[in-house]
Short mmCIF file of C-alpha atoms in Angstrom, two decimals:
data_model
loop_
_atom_site.label_atom_id
_atom_site.label_comp_id
_atom_site.label_asym_id
_atom_site.label_seq_id
_atom_site.Cartn_x
_atom_site.Cartn_y
_atom_site.Cartn_z
CA MET A 165 111.76 110.56 153.23
CA THR A 166 114.24 107.73 153.38
CA ASP A 167 116.69 106.19 150.92
CA LEU A 168 114.02 103.47 150.37
CA SER A 169 111.36 105.96 149.23
CA PRO A 170 110.31 105.61 145.58
CA PRO A 171 112.03 108.17 143.38
CA LYS A 172 109.91 111.18 142.33
CA PHE A 173 109.86 112.38 138.79
CA LYS A 174 111.99 115.58 138.44
CA PRO A 175 112.13 117.21 135.03
CA TYR A 176 114.60 119.71 133.72
CA THR A 177 113.91 122.31 131.03
CA ARG A 178 115.97 125.11 129.42
CA GLN A 179 114.98 127.35 132.38
CA SER A 180 116.01 124.83 135.09
CA VAL A 181 118.67 122.51 133.73
CA ALA A 182 121.48 124.69 135.17
CA ASN A 183 120.28 123.52 138.57
CA ALA A 184 121.15 119.91 137.77
CA ARG A 185 124.42 118.74 139.30
CA GLN A 186 125.56 117.53 135.83
CA TRP A 187 125.43 121.07 134.34
CA LYS A 188 128.96 121.72 135.55
CA PHE A 189 130.15 118.70 133.55
CA MET A 190 129.28 120.45 130.30
CA SER A 191 131.66 122.85 128.57
CA PRO A 192 130.55 126.47 128.03
CA GLU A 193 130.08 125.63 124.33
CA LEU A 194 127.67 122.80 125.18
CA GLN A 195 125.79 124.92 127.72
CA GLU A 196 125.45 127.66 125.09
CA ALA A 197 124.05 125.20 122.52
CA VAL A 198 121.33 124.20 124.98
CA GLU A 199 120.38 127.82 125.58
CA VAL A 200 120.32 128.71 121.85
CA VAL A 201 118.98 125.61 120.06
CA SER A 202 116.29 124.94 122.69
CA ARG A 203 114.64 128.18 121.56
CA VAL A 204 113.78 126.33 118.28
CA LEU A 205 113.41 122.70 119.34
CA PRO A 206 111.82 121.39 122.50
CA PHE A 207 114.16 120.51 125.43
CA ARG A 208 113.16 118.55 128.44
CA THR A 209 114.92 115.79 130.31
CA ASN A 210 114.72 114.32 133.81
CA GLU A 211 116.80 113.09 136.72
CA TYR A 212 116.58 109.45 135.80
CA VAL A 213 117.90 110.06 132.26
CA MET A 214 120.65 112.31 133.72
CA ASP A 215 121.68 109.98 136.51
CA GLN A 216 121.18 106.51 134.99
CA LEU A 217 121.42 106.73 131.16
CA ILE A 218 124.03 109.30 130.23
CA ASP A 219 127.76 108.61 130.55
CA TRP A 220 129.02 112.07 131.49
CA SER A 221 132.63 110.99 130.84
CA ASN A 222 131.72 110.64 127.14
CA ILE A 223 129.81 113.81 126.36
CA PRO A 224 128.94 115.07 123.81
CA ASP A 225 129.37 111.69 122.09
CA ASP A 226 127.35 109.66 124.58
CA PRO A 227 124.29 108.50 122.61
CA ILE A 228 121.67 109.37 125.24
CA TYR A 229 123.24 112.81 125.69
CA ARG A 230 122.79 113.38 121.97
CA LEU A 231 119.30 111.94 122.22
CA VAL A 232 118.05 114.54 124.70
CA PHE A 233 120.42 117.55 124.65
CA PRO A 234 120.41 120.08 121.73
CA HIS A 235 123.55 120.59 119.68
CA ARG A 236 124.50 123.57 117.58
CA ASP A 237 124.77 121.52 114.39
CA MET A 238 121.07 120.82 114.60
CA LEU A 239 120.71 124.31 113.09
CA GLN A 240 122.33 125.58 109.93
CA ALA A 241 125.51 127.48 110.70
CA GLN A 242 124.12 130.91 109.72
CA GLU A 243 120.91 130.23 111.67
CA TYR A 244 122.83 129.37 114.81
CA ALA A 245 125.03 132.41 114.48
CA ARG A 246 122.08 134.78 114.07
CA LEU A 247 120.09 133.21 116.85
CA ARG A 248 123.08 133.12 119.21
CA GLU A 249 123.61 136.87 118.74
CA LEU A 250 119.93 137.56 119.49
CA VAL A 251 119.65 135.26 122.51
CA LEU A 252 122.97 136.00 124.19
CA TYR A 253 123.60 139.64 123.34
CA LYS A 254 120.72 141.60 121.79
CA LYS A 255 118.12 139.79 123.87
CA ASP A 256 115.41 141.03 121.46
CA GLU A 257 112.45 138.63 122.12
CA THR A 258 110.45 139.93 119.16
CA ALA A 259 113.38 139.30 116.74
CA ILE A 260 114.04 135.97 118.43
CA ASN A 261 110.45 134.81 117.94
CA GLN A 262 110.45 135.84 114.30
CA LEU A 263 113.70 133.97 113.51
CA VAL A 264 112.61 130.92 115.50
CA HIS A 265 109.37 130.75 113.54
CA THR A 266 111.21 130.99 110.20
CA ILE A 267 113.57 128.19 111.19
CA ARG A 268 110.76 125.95 112.39
CA MET A 269 108.81 126.39 109.18
CA ARG A 270 111.91 125.39 107.19
CA MET A 271 112.03 122.19 109.21
CA ASN A 272 108.88 120.64 107.68
CA PRO A 273 106.92 120.63 110.92
CA HIS A 274 104.26 118.15 109.87
CA PRO A 275 105.64 115.53 107.46
CA ALA A 276 103.76 112.81 105.50
CA GLY A 277 100.47 114.70 105.23
CA GLN A 278 99.70 114.54 108.97
CA MET A 279 97.60 117.69 108.92
CA THR A 280 96.54 117.80 105.26
CA HIS A 281 95.55 114.20 104.61
CA ASN A 282 95.42 112.22 107.88
CA VAL A 283 92.80 114.22 109.82
CA PRO A 284 89.30 112.77 109.33
CA ARG A 285 86.34 115.09 108.73
CA VAL A 286 82.70 114.73 109.73
CA ASN A 287 80.19 117.14 108.19
CA ASP A 288 83.09 118.80 106.52
CA ALA A 289 84.72 119.69 109.82
CA PRO A 290 88.01 118.21 111.03
CA LEU A 291 87.91 115.99 114.16
CA ARG A 292 90.47 117.52 116.53
CA GLY A 293 92.93 115.10 118.00
CA LEU A 294 92.35 112.29 115.50
CA GLN A 295 94.34 110.99 112.58
CA HIS A 296 93.21 108.22 110.19
CA LYS A 297 95.82 107.30 107.61
CA TYR A 298 95.38 103.50 107.34
CA LYS A 299 92.00 101.80 107.05
CA GLU A 300 92.40 99.65 110.15
CA THR A 301 94.02 102.13 112.55
CA VAL A 302 92.93 105.45 114.09
CA LEU A 303 95.38 107.58 116.07
CA PHE A 304 94.06 109.51 119.10
CA PHE A 305 95.89 112.37 120.82
CA PRO A 306 94.54 113.01 124.31
CA SER A 307 95.27 116.61 125.33
CA ALA A 308 96.54 115.57 128.75
CA GLY A 309 99.17 113.41 127.11
CA GLN A 310 100.78 116.04 124.95
CA THR A 311 104.15 116.18 126.75
CA CYS A 312 106.80 113.58 127.59
CA HIS A 313 109.04 112.59 130.49
CA ALA A 314 111.90 113.75 128.27
CA TYR A 315 112.05 114.95 124.65
CA CYS A 316 114.02 113.24 121.94
CA THR A 317 116.00 115.71 119.82
CA PHE A 318 114.91 113.88 116.63
CA CYS A 319 111.21 113.80 117.55
CA PHE A 320 109.00 114.10 114.44
CA ARG A 321 106.16 115.47 116.57
CA TRP A 322 108.24 118.29 117.93
CA PRO A 323 105.61 120.93 116.86
CA GLN A 324 103.37 119.57 119.62
CA PHE A 325 105.74 120.84 122.31
CA VAL A 326 106.97 124.28 121.14
CA GLY A 327 103.80 126.41 121.16
CA MET A 328 102.86 125.94 117.47
CA ASP A 329 99.20 125.75 118.53
CA ASP A 330 97.91 125.72 114.95
CA MET A 331 99.86 122.51 114.37
CA LYS A 332 98.87 120.63 117.50
CA PHE A 333 96.79 117.45 117.67
CA ASP A 334 94.87 117.15 120.91
CA ALA A 335 91.49 116.04 122.10
CA ARG A 336 90.09 116.80 125.56
CA GLU A 337 87.72 113.81 125.75
CA THR A 338 86.61 110.70 123.81
CA THR A 339 83.05 111.60 122.66
CA GLU A 340 84.02 112.35 119.05
CA LEU A 341 86.44 109.39 118.93
CA VAL A 342 83.76 106.96 120.09
CA ALA A 343 81.23 108.41 117.66
CA TYR A 344 83.66 108.16 114.81
CA LEU A 345 84.71 104.63 115.62
CA ALA A 346 81.00 103.56 115.92
CA THR A 347 80.49 104.52 112.24
CA HIS A 348 83.73 102.90 111.02
CA PRO A 349 83.45 99.14 111.57
CA ASP A 350 86.58 98.52 109.47
CA VAL A 351 88.70 100.12 112.20
CA THR A 352 90.23 97.36 114.44
CA ASP A 353 93.02 99.36 116.13
CA VAL A 354 93.14 102.55 118.19
CA LEU A 355 96.59 103.99 118.88
CA ILE A 356 96.63 106.39 121.77
CA THR A 357 99.63 108.59 121.27
CA GLY A 358 101.16 112.02 121.88
CA GLY A 359 103.42 113.29 123.27
CA ASP A 360 103.21 110.36 125.64
CA PRO A 361 99.95 109.14 127.09
CA MET A 362 101.86 107.61 130.02
CA ILE A 363 102.62 111.10 131.36
CA MET A 364 98.94 111.04 132.57
CA ASN A 365 98.03 109.57 135.87
CA THR A 366 96.12 106.30 135.78
CA ARG A 367 92.73 107.87 136.52
CA SER A 368 93.00 110.30 133.59
CA LEU A 369 94.27 107.55 131.31
CA ALA A 370 91.32 105.37 132.25
CA GLU A 371 88.90 108.07 131.23
CA PHE A 372 90.26 107.82 127.67
CA ILE A 373 90.62 104.04 127.54
CA GLU A 374 87.48 102.69 129.23
CA PRO A 375 85.01 104.14 126.69
CA LEU A 376 86.76 102.01 124.04
CA LEU A 377 85.64 98.89 125.93
CA ALA A 378 81.95 99.62 125.27
CA PRO A 379 79.91 96.82 123.56
CA GLU A 380 79.13 99.03 120.60
CA LEU A 381 82.90 99.12 119.82
CA ALA A 382 83.30 95.36 119.73
CA HIS A 383 85.08 95.74 116.34
CA ILE A 384 87.96 97.47 118.13
CA GLN A 385 90.27 94.51 118.76
CA ASN A 386 93.53 96.26 119.66
CA ILE A 387 94.24 99.27 121.91
CA ARG A 388 97.74 100.53 121.50
CA ILE A 389 99.58 103.05 123.67
CA GLY A 390 102.67 104.70 122.23
CA THR A 391 105.18 105.54 124.97
CA LYS A 392 108.84 106.44 125.58
CA SER A 393 108.28 106.12 129.36
CA VAL A 394 109.59 102.54 129.25
CA ALA A 395 113.01 104.07 128.60
CA TYR A 396 112.81 107.58 130.06
CA TRP A 397 110.80 106.89 133.24
CA PRO A 398 110.21 103.16 133.78
CA GLN A 399 109.20 103.94 137.33
CA ARG A 400 105.78 104.77 135.83
CA PHE A 401 105.08 101.05 135.77
CA VAL A 402 106.94 99.99 138.95
CA THR A 403 107.14 102.52 141.78
CA ASP A 404 104.99 105.54 140.86
CA ARG A 405 102.18 106.10 143.38
CA ASP A 406 99.59 104.74 141.01
CA ALA A 407 101.78 102.10 139.24
CA ASP A 408 99.64 99.31 140.73
CA ASP A 409 96.43 101.00 139.57
CA LEU A 410 97.98 101.22 136.11
CA MET A 411 98.58 97.47 136.09
CA ARG A 412 94.98 96.91 137.12
CA LEU A 413 93.83 99.08 134.21
CA PHE A 414 95.96 97.03 131.76
CA GLU A 415 94.39 93.86 133.23
CA LYS A 416 90.93 95.34 132.76
CA VAL A 417 91.50 95.94 129.10
CA VAL A 418 92.88 92.41 128.58
CA ALA A 419 89.97 90.90 130.50
CA SER A 420 87.53 92.73 128.22
CA GLY A 421 88.78 90.54 125.42
CA LYS A 422 90.83 93.20 123.64
CA ASN A 423 94.55 93.12 123.00
CA LEU A 424 96.45 95.87 124.81
CA ALA A 425 99.73 96.67 123.03
CA ILE A 426 102.28 98.98 124.66
CA MET A 427 104.34 100.40 121.80
CA GLY A 428 107.58 100.98 123.63
CA HIS A 429 110.05 103.47 121.99
CA TYR A 430 113.63 102.41 122.55
CA SER A 431 116.59 104.17 120.87
CA HIS A 432 119.58 102.40 122.32
CA ALA A 433 120.49 99.27 124.20
CA VAL A 434 121.51 101.27 127.30
CA GLU A 435 117.88 102.17 127.87
CA LEU A 436 117.05 98.52 128.67
CA ARG A 437 120.20 97.70 130.75
CA ASN A 438 118.90 99.34 133.91
CA GLU A 439 117.16 97.15 136.47
CA MET A 440 114.20 99.50 136.75
CA ALA A 441 113.70 99.40 132.95
CA GLN A 442 113.73 95.60 133.01
CA LYS A 443 111.28 95.45 135.86
CA ALA A 444 108.94 97.71 133.91
CA VAL A 445 108.92 95.25 130.97
CA LYS A 446 108.16 92.32 133.22
CA ARG A 447 105.36 94.14 134.98
CA ILE A 448 103.72 95.19 131.74
CA VAL A 449 103.73 91.73 130.20
CA SER A 450 102.52 90.16 133.51
CA THR A 451 99.18 91.88 132.97
CA GLY A 452 98.56 90.11 129.72
CA ALA A 453 99.46 93.18 127.66
CA THR A 454 102.12 92.96 124.93
CA LEU A 455 105.11 95.21 124.73
CA ARG A 456 106.44 95.98 121.25
CA MET A 457 109.77 97.63 120.72
CA GLN A 458 110.31 100.18 118.06
CA GLY A 459 112.52 103.15 117.27
CA PRO A 460 114.32 105.05 114.49
CA LEU A 461 117.79 104.53 113.25
CA ILE A 462 119.57 107.86 113.98
CA ARG A 463 123.00 109.08 113.07
CA HIS A 464 125.17 109.92 116.11
CA ILE A 465 123.02 107.69 118.35
CA ASN A 466 122.40 104.10 117.31
CA GLU A 467 124.47 103.31 114.16
CA ASP A 468 126.12 100.27 115.89
CA PRO A 469 124.32 97.03 114.86
CA ALA A 470 125.46 95.37 118.06
CA SER A 471 123.42 97.88 120.10
CA TRP A 472 120.24 96.98 118.16
CA ALA A 473 120.98 93.28 118.56
CA GLU A 474 121.47 93.70 122.26
CA LEU A 475 118.26 95.71 122.53
CA TRP A 476 116.16 93.15 120.65
CA THR A 477 117.58 90.07 122.42
CA THR A 478 117.25 91.64 125.87
CA GLY A 479 113.66 92.57 125.10
CA VAL A 480 112.75 89.09 123.94
CA ARG A 481 114.34 87.60 127.10
CA LEU A 482 112.09 89.84 129.18
CA GLY A 483 109.02 89.12 127.12
CA ALA A 484 108.89 92.04 124.68
CA ILE A 485 108.50 91.79 120.90
CA PRO A 486 110.90 93.57 118.48
CA TYR A 487 108.67 95.41 116.06
CA TYR A 488 110.15 98.21 113.90
CA MET A 489 113.37 99.93 113.02
CA PHE A 490 112.32 103.19 111.39
CA VAL A 491 114.18 105.58 109.07
CA GLU A 492 114.48 109.03 110.66
CA ARG A 493 111.71 111.16 109.25
CA ASP A 494 112.26 114.25 107.04
CA THR A 495 111.39 116.81 109.73
CA GLY A 496 113.08 118.81 112.45
CA PRO A 497 116.87 118.59 112.41
CA SER A 498 116.87 115.72 109.98
CA GLU A 499 120.02 116.94 108.28
CA TYR A 500 121.82 116.26 111.54
CA PHE A 501 120.28 112.83 112.17
CA SER A 502 119.54 111.24 108.82
CA LEU A 503 121.49 108.37 107.32
CA PRO A 504 121.64 107.20 103.72
CA LEU A 505 119.10 104.50 103.05
CA ALA A 506 121.82 102.22 101.82
CA ARG A 507 123.69 102.59 105.13
CA ALA A 508 120.45 102.06 107.08
CA HIS A 509 119.89 98.72 105.30
CA GLU A 510 123.44 97.62 106.01
CA ILE A 511 122.98 98.39 109.76
CA PHE A 512 119.67 96.57 109.89
CA GLN A 513 120.93 93.56 108.00
CA SER A 514 124.03 93.33 110.28
CA ALA A 515 121.95 93.52 113.44
CA TYR A 516 119.43 91.01 112.06
CA GLN A 517 122.20 88.49 111.42
CA MET A 518 123.26 88.70 115.09
CA VAL A 519 119.94 87.53 116.57
CA SER A 520 117.85 84.39 116.65
CA GLY A 521 114.50 83.86 115.03
CA LEU A 522 112.59 85.12 118.11
CA SER A 523 114.04 88.62 117.55
CA ARG A 524 113.45 88.56 113.81
CA THR A 525 109.90 89.76 114.28
CA VAL A 526 111.50 93.17 113.77
CA ARG A 527 110.89 94.92 110.45
CA GLY A 528 112.93 97.54 108.77
CA PRO A 529 114.40 99.85 107.89
CA SER A 530 110.97 101.39 107.29
CA MET A 531 110.06 104.88 106.07
CA SER A 532 106.75 106.27 107.32
CA ALA A 533 106.29 108.29 104.11
CA PHE A 534 103.19 109.91 102.72
CA PRO A 535 101.88 106.81 100.77
CA GLY A 536 102.63 104.46 103.68
CA LYS A 537 105.33 102.47 105.48
CA VAL A 538 107.93 101.59 102.90
CA VAL A 539 110.56 99.01 103.85
CA ILE A 540 113.94 98.69 102.19
CA ASP A 541 114.12 95.00 101.41
CA GLY A 542 117.59 95.08 99.96
CA VAL A 543 120.00 96.22 97.26
CA VAL A 544 119.80 94.07 94.10
CA ASN A 545 121.23 93.96 90.55
CA ILE A 546 118.75 93.40 87.73
CA ASN A 547 119.93 93.33 84.15
CA GLY A 548 123.13 95.05 85.26
CA GLU A 549 121.31 97.85 87.10
CA LYS A 550 121.87 98.38 90.81
CA LEU A 551 118.55 98.99 92.58
CA PHE A 552 116.71 99.32 95.88
CA ALA A 553 114.13 96.58 96.39
CA LEU A 554 111.17 98.12 98.23
CA GLN A 555 107.67 97.25 99.40
CA PHE A 556 104.85 98.65 101.47
CA LEU A 557 104.29 97.16 104.95
CA GLN A 558 101.26 99.43 105.32
CA ALA A 559 99.69 101.84 102.86
CA ARG A 560 96.86 104.29 102.29
CA ASN A 561 95.59 101.82 99.60
CA PRO A 562 95.56 98.24 101.06
CA ASP A 563 96.17 96.87 97.54
CA TRP A 564 99.70 98.25 97.64
CA VAL A 565 100.77 96.21 100.72
CA ARG A 566 103.56 93.64 100.09
CA LYS A 567 103.76 94.61 96.43
CA PRO A 568 107.41 94.77 95.46
CA PHE A 569 108.76 97.75 93.55
CA PHE A 570 112.17 99.10 92.68
CA ALA A 571 114.07 102.36 92.72
CA LYS A 572 117.44 103.35 91.25
CA PHE A 573 120.24 102.88 93.72
CA ASP A 574 121.42 106.19 95.24
CA GLU A 575 124.10 106.02 97.86
CA LYS A 576 123.17 109.54 99.17
CA ALA A 577 119.38 109.18 99.29
CA THR A 578 117.93 109.47 102.80
CA TRP A 579 114.16 109.57 102.16
CA MET A 580 111.46 108.43 99.78
CA ASP A 581 111.30 111.62 97.76
CA HIS A 582 114.99 111.28 96.90
CA LEU A 583 114.32 108.00 95.07
CA VAL A 584 113.73 107.68 91.31
CA PRO A 585 111.76 104.77 89.80
CA ALA A 586 113.80 102.01 88.12
CA PHE A 587 113.65 100.71 84.58
CA GLY A 588 113.27 104.12 83.02
CA LYS A 589 109.80 104.75 84.53
CA THR A 590 108.83 108.33 85.50
CA LYS A 591 106.51 107.34 88.31
CA PHE A 592 106.22 104.61 90.97
CA PHE A 593 103.17 102.39 90.60
CA PHE A 594 101.35 104.10 93.46
CA GLU A 595 101.64 107.66 92.16
CA SER A 596 98.35 109.00 90.80
CA GLU A 597 96.08 111.94 90.91
CA ASN A 598 95.41 113.91 94.11
CA ASP A 599 91.87 113.68 95.42
CA GLY A 600 92.45 116.20 98.20
CA ALA A 601 90.56 114.12 100.76
CA GLY A 602 91.51 113.61 104.37
CA HIS A 603 91.67 109.85 103.96
CA ALA A 604 92.86 108.85 100.50
CA PRO A 605 90.57 106.31 98.88
CA ALA A 606 91.89 103.28 96.99
CA GLY A 607 94.24 104.10 94.21
CA LYS A 608 94.45 107.85 94.92
CA VAL A 609 97.26 109.68 96.59
CA ILE A 610 99.27 112.86 96.09
CA PRO A 611 102.17 111.90 93.84
CA ILE A 612 105.81 112.35 94.63
CA THR A 613 106.20 114.65 91.62
CA THR A 614 109.18 115.32 89.48
CA ALA A 615 109.14 118.92 90.84
CA GLN A 616 109.28 117.70 94.39
CA ARG A 617 112.22 115.52 93.65
CA ALA A 618 114.03 118.38 91.87
CA SER A 619 113.23 120.75 94.82
CA ALA A 620 114.82 118.22 97.18
CA GLY A 621 118.15 119.16 95.61
CA GLY A 622 119.75 115.97 96.80
CA CYS A 623 119.89 114.44 100.23
CA GLY A 624 119.36 116.22 103.43
CA LYS A 625 117.15 119.03 102.23
CA GLN A 626 113.81 119.52 103.92
CA THR A 627 110.83 118.73 101.70
CA ASP A 628 107.18 118.29 102.39
CA ALA A 629 105.96 115.07 100.86
CA ALA A 630 102.40 116.26 101.29
#
């Protein structure tokens, strides 16, 4: 080994993070929070994140530290106190597991109907590892990609990583996916997601991608890969042992006539300042693939509009496309991370004003709610009433897309089921009877009922929109 050798990926988990040189930089209280909270939420980071992205002179307020390290306030105070006693003193694994399960189930582990309404069925049996919410797009979860180079503390797919096997999405091979796609000619897009598919080596990834290039799937125009590796381990595209093979795989997909879109998850401008991260972007786009940038707006991490503006403009300069700013989903420690929708719109608008037209491909702030992707277009006054102006960017029913609608302004609302229809109406236009099907047909969807709104009890409470 020499100083010029490519860096090797080195992860840290709850069991091993004390071996990292930075562990001594953390106060006993911060160390304790990792040990306690990581019993509930997944914790995994790596040497690149620790060495290159976190400013250890600014912990715990450093945004990347908050992005990957658990904090005690991610649990309710009484939950933390009970779990702390069990973990540190009583060391009763049975009691720990029972309490952990109770906390996890409170956290709305599968929001927006992921398990109840997004899983397609064939011969009345669910297809493991697939989701089909929107007509054009199928999500595919390869089993070998159900982990990440590091876990985000806000991750809405956290049940995938904590041993909740009855709530996992994973598929061991593509046979059922190909068969399903062959009978659904309306599907144009396949999103390979996780976890993170880029945790796989190139040979394994190719086994999932190459079947999608078959002539009988000519209607599949776009193959997307959702990944955080562009931020957490950009070496995957530059210096990893099979990085060149990965670039050849990307070129093969493009040469087949399909568009390959790398859906890069970025949470803060610092993730794209590093030279390695910028090289990764350039290598990806050099293959003919596109790189689209998306991420959620998260309290404690990326509330500064200037950070978003820097992220988007840097990405555009390197050849990436700003795509989405999401609203943090109503799952996991959302009480810790969520921002009022009114504040989210202010941040988006401020960031949007700072950039040129090339960066204004970005859309947001967008809620991936049960009915679809709802964007907050603005705050307006109509007939003296202050309202949120909303519309669907994507929806279970295509007829809803780009159809404006309005909700009463609520300065504390953080999610769709906190909103009340405007103009004295009791329901939004898209609320109708529940058909109970895995893929809601046109005009039918589970309503956001009055009871659900009442049970939310205001902002920050966990509710299951499904």
